[in-house]
Short mmCIF file of C-alpha atoms and ligand atoms in Angstrom, two decimals:
data_model
loop_
_atom_site.label_atom_id
_atom_site.label_comp_id
_atom_site.label_asym_id
_atom_site.label_seq_id
_atom_site.Cartn_x
_atom_site.Cartn_y
_atom_site.Cartn_z
CA UNK A 1 -36.62 177.80 -57.37
CA UNK A 2 -35.95 176.91 -60.95
CA UNK A 3 -38.45 178.92 -62.95
CA UNK A 4 -39.12 181.88 -60.62
CA UNK A 5 -35.62 183.21 -61.15
CA UNK A 6 -35.38 182.73 -64.90
CA UNK A 7 -35.28 185.73 -67.22
CA UNK A 8 -38.29 186.72 -69.26
CA UNK A 9 -38.52 188.92 -72.33
CA UNK A 10 -41.66 190.93 -72.85
CA UNK A 11 -41.20 192.43 -76.31
CA UNK A 12 -37.86 194.23 -76.00
CA UNK A 13 -38.03 194.50 -72.20
CA UNK A 14 -35.80 192.01 -70.47
CA UNK A 15 -37.07 191.13 -66.99
CA UNK A 16 -34.55 189.43 -64.71
CA UNK A 17 -37.03 187.06 -63.05
CA UNK A 18 -40.72 186.15 -63.10
CA UNK A 19 -41.65 188.29 -60.11
CA UNK A 20 -43.80 191.39 -60.55
CA UNK A 21 -44.90 193.80 -57.85
CA UNK A 22 -48.42 194.61 -59.07
CA UNK A 23 -49.96 198.08 -58.84
CA UNK A 24 -50.89 199.10 -55.29
CA UNK A 25 -52.11 202.61 -54.53
CA UNK A 26 -50.84 203.85 -51.23
CA UNK A 27 -51.46 207.57 -51.49
CA UNK A 28 -48.34 209.50 -50.64
CA UNK A 29 -49.27 212.70 -52.46
CA UNK A 30 -51.81 215.45 -51.85
CA UNK A 31 -52.03 216.86 -55.36
CA UNK A 32 -51.21 214.02 -57.75
CA UNK A 33 -47.58 215.10 -58.17
CA UNK A 34 -44.80 212.69 -57.21
CA UNK A 35 -43.32 213.24 -53.74
CA UNK A 36 -40.00 212.16 -52.21
CA UNK A 37 -41.96 209.49 -50.33
CA UNK A 38 -43.27 208.00 -53.60
CA UNK A 39 -39.73 207.80 -54.95
CA UNK A 40 -38.39 206.21 -51.75
CA UNK A 41 -41.19 203.63 -51.74
CA UNK A 42 -40.47 202.50 -55.32
CA UNK A 43 -36.73 202.48 -54.71
CA UNK A 44 -37.24 200.20 -51.71
CA UNK A 45 -39.49 197.87 -53.73
CA UNK A 46 -36.96 197.76 -56.59
CA UNK A 47 -34.13 196.96 -54.18
CA UNK A 48 -36.22 194.01 -53.03
CA UNK A 49 -35.27 192.05 -56.13
CA UNK A 50 -38.46 191.80 -58.23
CA UNK A 51 -37.83 191.90 -61.98
CA UNK A 52 -40.74 194.23 -62.65
CA UNK A 53 -42.84 196.76 -60.77
CA UNK A 54 -46.13 198.05 -62.09
CA UNK A 55 -46.65 201.46 -60.57
CA UNK A 56 -49.92 202.05 -58.73
CA UNK A 57 -53.09 203.21 -60.51
CA UNK A 58 -52.09 206.67 -61.71
CA UNK A 59 -54.95 208.82 -62.86
CA UNK A 60 -55.32 210.10 -66.42
CA UNK A 61 -57.48 213.08 -65.45
CA UNK A 62 -58.65 214.73 -62.26
CA UNK A 63 -62.29 213.77 -62.77
CA UNK A 64 -61.41 210.07 -62.86
CA UNK A 65 -59.67 209.97 -59.49
CA UNK A 66 -60.36 207.43 -56.83
CA UNK A 67 -58.93 209.61 -54.09
CA UNK A 68 -57.43 213.09 -53.85
CA UNK A 69 -54.25 211.32 -52.75
CA UNK A 70 -53.87 209.35 -55.98
CA UNK A 71 -50.87 209.95 -58.24
CA UNK A 72 -51.64 211.66 -61.54
CA UNK A 73 -50.40 211.66 -65.13
CA UNK A 74 -52.81 214.23 -66.55
CA UNK A 75 -50.33 217.02 -67.11
CA UNK A 76 -46.94 217.30 -68.84
CA UNK A 77 -45.59 218.96 -65.72
CA UNK A 78 -46.01 215.66 -63.89
CA UNK A 79 -43.49 213.94 -66.19
CA UNK A 80 -40.46 215.21 -64.25
CA UNK A 81 -41.57 213.66 -60.95
CA UNK A 82 -42.62 210.42 -62.61
CA UNK A 83 -39.20 210.23 -64.27
CA UNK A 84 -37.62 210.36 -60.80
CA UNK A 85 -39.52 207.18 -59.88
CA UNK A 86 -38.40 205.52 -63.12
CA UNK A 87 -34.76 206.49 -62.58
CA UNK A 88 -34.79 205.30 -58.96
CA UNK A 89 -36.19 201.91 -60.01
CA UNK A 90 -33.87 201.50 -63.01
CA UNK A 91 -30.87 202.25 -60.78
CA UNK A 92 -31.75 199.07 -58.87
CA UNK A 93 -31.80 196.90 -62.02
CA UNK A 94 -35.59 196.61 -62.07
CA UNK A 95 -38.06 197.39 -64.86
CA UNK A 96 -41.13 199.54 -64.32
CA UNK A 97 -44.50 199.86 -66.07
CA UNK A 98 -47.16 202.34 -64.99
CA UNK A 99 -50.83 201.53 -64.54
CA UNK A 100 -53.00 204.27 -66.04
CA UNK A 101 -56.44 204.64 -64.59
CA UNK A 102 -59.88 206.26 -64.66
CA UNK A 103 -62.36 205.26 -61.95
CA UNK A 104 -65.60 206.05 -63.82
CA UNK A 105 -68.67 205.67 -61.62
CA UNK A 106 -66.73 204.42 -58.59
CA UNK A 107 -64.49 207.51 -58.31
CA UNK A 108 -64.75 210.68 -56.23
CA UNK A 109 -66.24 212.86 -58.95
CA UNK A 110 -69.50 214.57 -57.95
CA UNK A 111 -70.89 213.75 -61.42
CA UNK A 112 -69.11 210.53 -62.37
CA UNK A 113 -69.06 209.14 -65.88
CA UNK A 114 -70.16 205.64 -66.80
CA UNK A 115 -70.78 203.86 -70.13
CA UNK A 116 -74.49 203.95 -69.28
CA UNK A 117 -76.50 205.17 -66.28
CA UNK A 118 -75.64 202.98 -63.30
CA UNK A 119 -76.36 203.38 -59.61
CA UNK A 120 -73.39 202.67 -57.40
CA UNK A 121 -73.05 202.75 -53.63
CA UNK A 122 -69.58 202.96 -52.19
CA UNK A 123 -67.64 204.93 -49.57
CA UNK A 124 -70.94 205.72 -47.81
CA UNK A 125 -72.68 207.46 -50.71
CA UNK A 126 -74.87 206.48 -53.63
CA UNK A 127 -74.26 208.01 -57.03
CA UNK A 128 -75.71 207.47 -60.46
CA UNK A 129 -73.11 207.50 -63.21
CA UNK A 130 -73.99 209.69 -66.18
CA UNK A 131 -74.07 207.93 -69.54
CA UNK A 132 -71.09 209.11 -71.54
CA UNK A 133 -71.73 210.97 -74.77
CA UNK A 134 -69.55 210.22 -77.79
CA UNK A 135 -67.73 213.45 -76.98
CA UNK A 136 -67.03 212.24 -73.41
CA UNK A 137 -65.75 208.95 -74.81
CA UNK A 138 -63.33 210.66 -77.21
CA UNK A 139 -62.14 213.00 -74.49
CA UNK A 140 -61.42 210.24 -71.95
CA UNK A 141 -59.80 208.07 -74.63
CA UNK A 142 -57.57 211.00 -75.51
CA UNK A 143 -56.63 211.40 -71.84
CA UNK A 144 -55.57 207.72 -71.76
CA UNK A 145 -53.55 208.23 -74.95
CA UNK A 146 -51.82 211.36 -73.66
CA UNK A 147 -51.12 209.61 -70.34
CA UNK A 148 -49.38 206.78 -72.21
CA UNK A 149 -47.38 209.30 -74.22
CA UNK A 150 -46.27 210.97 -70.97
CA UNK A 151 -45.38 207.55 -69.55
CA UNK A 152 -43.17 206.88 -72.55
CA UNK A 153 -41.55 210.31 -72.20
CA UNK A 154 -40.92 209.71 -68.50
CA UNK A 155 -38.99 206.56 -69.41
CA UNK A 156 -41.35 203.81 -68.22
CA UNK A 157 -40.69 200.43 -69.84
CA UNK A 158 -44.39 200.06 -70.52
CA UNK A 159 -47.92 201.06 -69.61
CA UNK A 160 -50.76 198.95 -68.24
CA UNK A 161 -54.35 200.04 -68.84
CA UNK A 162 -56.36 199.56 -65.66
CA UNK A 163 -59.09 197.41 -67.14
CA UNK A 164 -60.47 195.56 -64.10
CA UNK A 165 -61.72 195.93 -60.49
CA UNK A 166 -64.82 197.85 -61.53
CA UNK A 167 -63.17 201.00 -62.89
CA UNK A 168 -64.09 202.74 -66.16
CA UNK A 169 -62.65 200.20 -68.63
CA UNK A 170 -64.11 197.37 -66.54
CA UNK A 171 -67.47 199.19 -66.68
CA UNK A 172 -67.28 199.26 -70.49
CA UNK A 173 -66.34 195.59 -70.71
CA UNK A 174 -69.01 194.33 -68.29
CA UNK A 175 -72.38 193.86 -69.96
CA UNK A 176 -74.21 194.20 -66.62
CA UNK A 177 -73.06 197.82 -66.51
CA UNK A 178 -72.58 198.74 -70.15
CA UNK A 179 -76.11 198.84 -71.57
CA UNK A 180 -75.26 201.12 -74.49
CA UNK A 181 -77.02 200.43 -77.77
CA UNK A 182 -74.31 201.99 -79.96
CA UNK A 183 -71.05 200.40 -81.14
CA UNK A 184 -69.47 200.85 -77.67
CA UNK A 185 -72.21 198.61 -76.30
CA UNK A 186 -72.35 196.10 -79.14
CA UNK A 187 -68.54 195.75 -79.21
CA UNK A 188 -67.57 196.59 -75.64
CA UNK A 189 -63.85 196.21 -76.39
CA UNK A 190 -64.08 199.15 -78.86
CA UNK A 191 -63.47 201.66 -76.06
CA UNK A 192 -60.13 199.95 -75.33
CA UNK A 193 -59.05 199.10 -78.88
CA UNK A 194 -59.43 202.76 -79.91
CA UNK A 195 -57.27 203.79 -76.94
CA UNK A 196 -54.68 201.23 -77.99
CA UNK A 197 -54.70 202.49 -81.60
CA UNK A 198 -54.25 206.05 -80.34
CA UNK A 199 -51.35 205.08 -78.08
CA UNK A 200 -49.62 203.35 -80.99
CA UNK A 201 -49.74 206.64 -82.93
CA UNK A 202 -47.97 208.65 -80.21
CA UNK A 203 -45.40 206.10 -78.96
CA UNK A 204 -42.85 203.94 -80.81
CA UNK A 205 -44.08 200.47 -81.72
CA UNK A 206 -41.63 198.88 -79.24
CA UNK A 207 -43.36 200.56 -76.30
CA UNK A 208 -45.08 197.87 -74.25
CA UNK A 209 -48.81 198.38 -73.68
CA UNK A 210 -50.76 195.79 -71.73
CA UNK A 211 -53.95 195.61 -69.76
CA UNK A 212 -55.01 194.45 -66.32
CA UNK A 213 -58.13 192.60 -67.33
CA UNK A 214 -60.96 191.20 -65.24
CA UNK A 215 -61.09 187.47 -65.87
CA UNK A 216 -64.76 187.34 -64.92
CA UNK A 217 -66.33 190.34 -66.65
CA UNK A 218 -68.97 189.23 -65.80
CA UNK A 219 -68.20 185.61 -66.71
CA UNK A 220 -65.05 183.72 -67.64
CA UNK A 221 -66.44 183.23 -71.15
CA UNK A 222 -66.76 187.00 -71.57
CA UNK A 223 -63.28 187.53 -70.10
CA UNK A 224 -61.81 185.10 -72.62
CA UNK A 225 -63.65 186.85 -75.46
CA UNK A 226 -62.34 190.27 -74.38
CA UNK A 227 -58.80 188.86 -74.28
CA UNK A 228 -59.08 187.40 -77.80
CA UNK A 229 -60.31 190.70 -79.25
CA UNK A 230 -57.65 192.72 -77.44
CA UNK A 231 -54.87 190.40 -78.55
CA UNK A 232 -56.00 190.83 -82.16
CA UNK A 233 -55.80 194.58 -81.62
CA UNK A 234 -52.15 194.30 -80.60
CA UNK A 235 -52.13 194.32 -76.81
CA UNK A 236 -48.74 193.17 -75.48
CA UNK A 237 -49.71 191.36 -72.27
CA UNK A 238 -52.57 190.47 -69.95
CA UNK A 239 -52.32 190.90 -66.20
CA UNK A 240 -55.44 188.98 -65.18
CA UNK A 241 -57.33 189.91 -62.03
CA UNK A 242 -60.98 190.23 -60.96
CA UNK A 243 -63.76 192.17 -62.65
CA UNK A 244 -66.42 194.47 -61.16
CA UNK A 245 -66.76 192.81 -57.75
CA UNK A 246 -70.55 193.05 -57.43
CA UNK A 247 -71.18 192.29 -61.09
CA UNK A 248 -69.14 189.15 -61.72
CA UNK A 249 -69.96 185.44 -61.70
CA UNK A 250 -67.17 183.12 -60.64
CA UNK A 251 -67.77 179.42 -60.94
CA UNK A 252 -64.48 177.81 -60.08
CA UNK A 253 -64.20 174.39 -58.51
CA UNK A 254 -63.29 174.41 -54.81
CA UNK A 255 -60.67 171.84 -55.75
CA UNK A 256 -58.76 174.40 -57.82
CA UNK A 257 -55.41 174.82 -56.12
CA UNK A 258 -54.81 178.54 -56.65
CA UNK A 259 -56.93 181.72 -56.62
CA UNK A 260 -59.89 182.30 -58.93
CA UNK A 261 -57.90 185.08 -60.62
CA UNK A 262 -55.13 182.59 -61.41
CA UNK A 263 -57.75 180.20 -62.77
CA UNK A 264 -58.95 182.97 -65.10
CA UNK A 265 -55.37 183.79 -66.14
CA UNK A 266 -54.80 180.13 -66.97
CA UNK A 267 -57.95 180.00 -69.11
CA UNK A 268 -57.00 183.21 -70.93
CA UNK A 269 -53.47 181.99 -71.59
CA UNK A 270 -54.98 178.93 -73.29
CA UNK A 271 -56.30 181.21 -76.06
CA UNK A 272 -53.67 183.95 -76.35
CA UNK A 273 -49.99 183.86 -77.18
CA UNK A 274 -48.86 187.09 -75.47
CA UNK A 275 -47.54 186.89 -71.88
CA UNK A 276 -50.03 186.47 -69.04
CA UNK A 277 -49.54 187.49 -65.42
CA UNK A 278 -51.33 185.75 -62.53
CA UNK A 279 -52.25 187.24 -59.16
CA UNK A 280 -53.80 186.80 -55.79
CA UNK A 281 -52.77 184.89 -52.72
CA UNK A 282 -49.14 184.18 -53.66
CA UNK A 283 -47.14 184.76 -50.50
CA UNK A 284 -44.45 182.08 -50.50
CA UNK A 285 -41.73 181.20 -53.00
CA UNK A 286 -43.10 177.64 -53.11
CA UNK A 287 -46.56 178.83 -54.19
CA UNK A 288 -45.03 181.19 -56.77
CA UNK A 289 -42.94 178.36 -58.19
CA UNK A 290 -45.94 176.02 -58.23
CA UNK A 291 -48.04 178.56 -60.16
CA UNK A 292 -45.29 178.85 -62.78
CA UNK A 293 -44.74 175.10 -63.04
CA UNK A 294 -48.31 173.82 -62.81
CA UNK A 295 -50.05 176.43 -64.95
CA UNK A 296 -49.25 178.13 -68.27
CA UNK A 297 -48.84 181.57 -66.60
CA UNK A 298 -45.64 183.50 -67.36
CA UNK A 299 -45.23 185.95 -64.47
CA UNK A 300 -46.49 186.00 -60.87
CA UNK A 301 -47.67 189.15 -59.12
CA UNK A 302 -46.71 189.46 -55.46
CA UNK A 303 -48.97 192.18 -54.05
CA UNK A 304 -49.61 192.13 -50.31
CA UNK A 305 -46.52 189.94 -49.95
CA UNK A 306 -44.48 192.97 -51.11
CA UNK A 307 -46.27 195.32 -48.71
CA UNK A 308 -45.44 193.01 -45.82
CA UNK A 309 -41.90 192.44 -47.01
CA UNK A 310 -40.54 194.76 -49.73
CA UNK A 311 -37.49 192.47 -49.93
CA UNK A 312 -39.74 189.52 -50.92
CA UNK A 313 -37.88 188.47 -54.08
CA UNK A 314 -34.40 188.53 -52.53
CA UNK A 315 -35.63 186.60 -49.50
CA UNK A 316 -37.34 184.06 -51.75
CA UNK A 317 -34.11 183.63 -53.70
CA UNK A 318 -32.11 183.09 -50.53
CA UNK A 319 -34.57 180.60 -49.08
CA UNK A 320 -35.53 182.98 -46.25
CA UNK A 321 -38.88 183.73 -44.62
CA UNK A 322 -40.85 185.94 -47.04
CA UNK A 323 -43.64 186.84 -44.59
CA UNK A 324 -47.27 185.89 -44.12
CA UNK A 325 -50.54 187.72 -44.85
CA UNK A 326 -53.32 187.35 -42.26
CA UNK A 327 -55.92 188.98 -44.54
CA UNK A 328 -56.57 191.62 -41.89
CA UNK A 329 -57.37 194.06 -44.75
CA UNK A 330 -55.54 196.88 -42.96
CA UNK A 331 -53.47 197.43 -46.11
CA UNK A 332 -56.55 198.38 -48.05
CA UNK A 333 -56.13 201.76 -49.58
CA UNK A 334 -54.51 204.80 -48.37
CA UNK A 335 -51.64 204.65 -45.93
CA UNK A 336 -52.58 201.95 -43.46
CA UNK A 337 -49.92 199.40 -44.26
CA UNK A 338 -47.94 200.30 -41.13
CA UNK A 339 -50.55 198.54 -38.98
CA UNK A 340 -50.75 195.44 -41.16
CA UNK A 341 -50.60 192.39 -38.86
CA UNK A 342 -48.38 190.45 -41.28
CA UNK A 343 -45.89 193.31 -41.49
CA UNK A 344 -45.73 193.72 -37.71
CA UNK A 345 -45.08 189.99 -37.28
CA UNK A 346 -42.57 189.85 -40.14
CA UNK A 347 -40.57 192.74 -38.71
CA UNK A 348 -40.65 191.22 -35.21
CA UNK A 349 -39.43 187.84 -36.49
CA UNK A 350 -36.73 189.26 -38.74
CA UNK A 351 -35.12 192.01 -36.65
C1 FMN B 1 -53.21 198.55 -50.72
C2 FMN B 1 -53.59 197.97 -52.04
C3 FMN B 1 -53.69 198.81 -53.14
C4 FMN B 1 -54.03 198.28 -54.39
N1 FMN B 1 -54.05 199.11 -55.48
C5 FMN B 1 -54.25 198.60 -56.72
C6 FMN B 1 -54.09 199.40 -57.87
O1 FMN B 1 -53.70 200.56 -57.80
N2 FMN B 1 -54.34 198.82 -59.07
C7 FMN B 1 -54.69 197.50 -59.19
O2 FMN B 1 -54.91 197.03 -60.31
N3 FMN B 1 -54.80 196.71 -58.12
C8 FMN B 1 -54.56 197.22 -56.88
N4 FMN B 1 -54.57 196.38 -55.80
C9 FMN B 1 -54.71 194.93 -56.00
C10 FMN B 1 -53.33 194.25 -56.05
O3 FMN B 1 -52.58 194.68 -57.16
C11 FMN B 1 -53.47 192.72 -56.10
O4 FMN B 1 -54.17 192.37 -57.26
C12 FMN B 1 -54.20 192.18 -54.89
O5 FMN B 1 -53.64 192.69 -53.69
C13 FMN B 1 -54.16 190.64 -54.84
O6 FMN B 1 -52.83 190.16 -54.87
P1 FMN B 1 -52.07 189.66 -53.52
O7 FMN B 1 -52.87 188.54 -52.95
O8 FMN B 1 -50.70 189.27 -53.97
O9 FMN B 1 -52.06 190.84 -52.57
C14 FMN B 1 -54.28 196.90 -54.53
C15 FMN B 1 -54.18 196.07 -53.40
C16 FMN B 1 -53.82 196.58 -52.18
C17 FMN B 1 -53.69 195.65 -51.01
#
């Protein structure tokens, strides 16, 4: 494993290998404040040997939540608990960024916000997102900015804007959803670049700020364009994933060896010079190494692989079984990972 275990510097953050545990909400809180279980979970993941963890989607305000069990960063009083996660992870020689999030129309709000009116059916109910006024936009942008300031104060090594998977930033970037006729519609990246400018005013310039970006938002051409604009605005890295699932067009050859998200990351890295992370379907050390050697991607995200086996990176380094995902989807969302088929089998085989 030549490249997987080489160091990587992202601005002034030195990451001991190319393995990142990407954000995965599990829901171990009832009020958005960090619990002992949250701290224990991140400590266990950090002990597992990854160079970097990106903490789960952590909400910037209560209205933007995806679940009542989601962690929050909307209040200065939450900094103390968040710092406990940071300290636990740093004690294991691992770096940690935090993903900051607003769900927009797909959240639990009774009157959800959206760049423009959009009907969305999910979790058994249909809602119509209310078009955001300029005042709403400024207010949510400010909540992102204050969340990043709190992240810096809590000691995180960086912040990642949740800009994909159909949440608020993804809704702004995707022209099938954002039908605004003002500047936020004509230049859909404006919503994000203003957040970035605001964060730069309240944190030191060394503080790492990246984005998890949908590669197909709704097309790869649009994804590449968003990336170019955001790089010009000073974003520090791209963690490339999928866009709004029901509003994206993916035309990737069946011959392509890795996931469509990795394909998009590869295309984006062709036009940007900041680091790019790739994700989806990397479960073995061999696949991780192949992604790093056969594409231009800098860092690999090991998501479900880390739920199945939190010691994934150490096991990969020692040539051991890292586990297998059966795509049973039991890990999806809040608190079901105990019944994940891959985890049950991994634990049985590695007692
Ligand atoms: C339980 C669970 C929770 C997730 N939560 C988030 C999240 O908070 N933010 C995010 O950007 N992606 C989230 N994801 C997506 C993962 O970060 C990752 O992109 C996805 O699982 C694909 O990678 P994998 O094949 O390595 O699992 C979640 C995935 C799972 C399984």
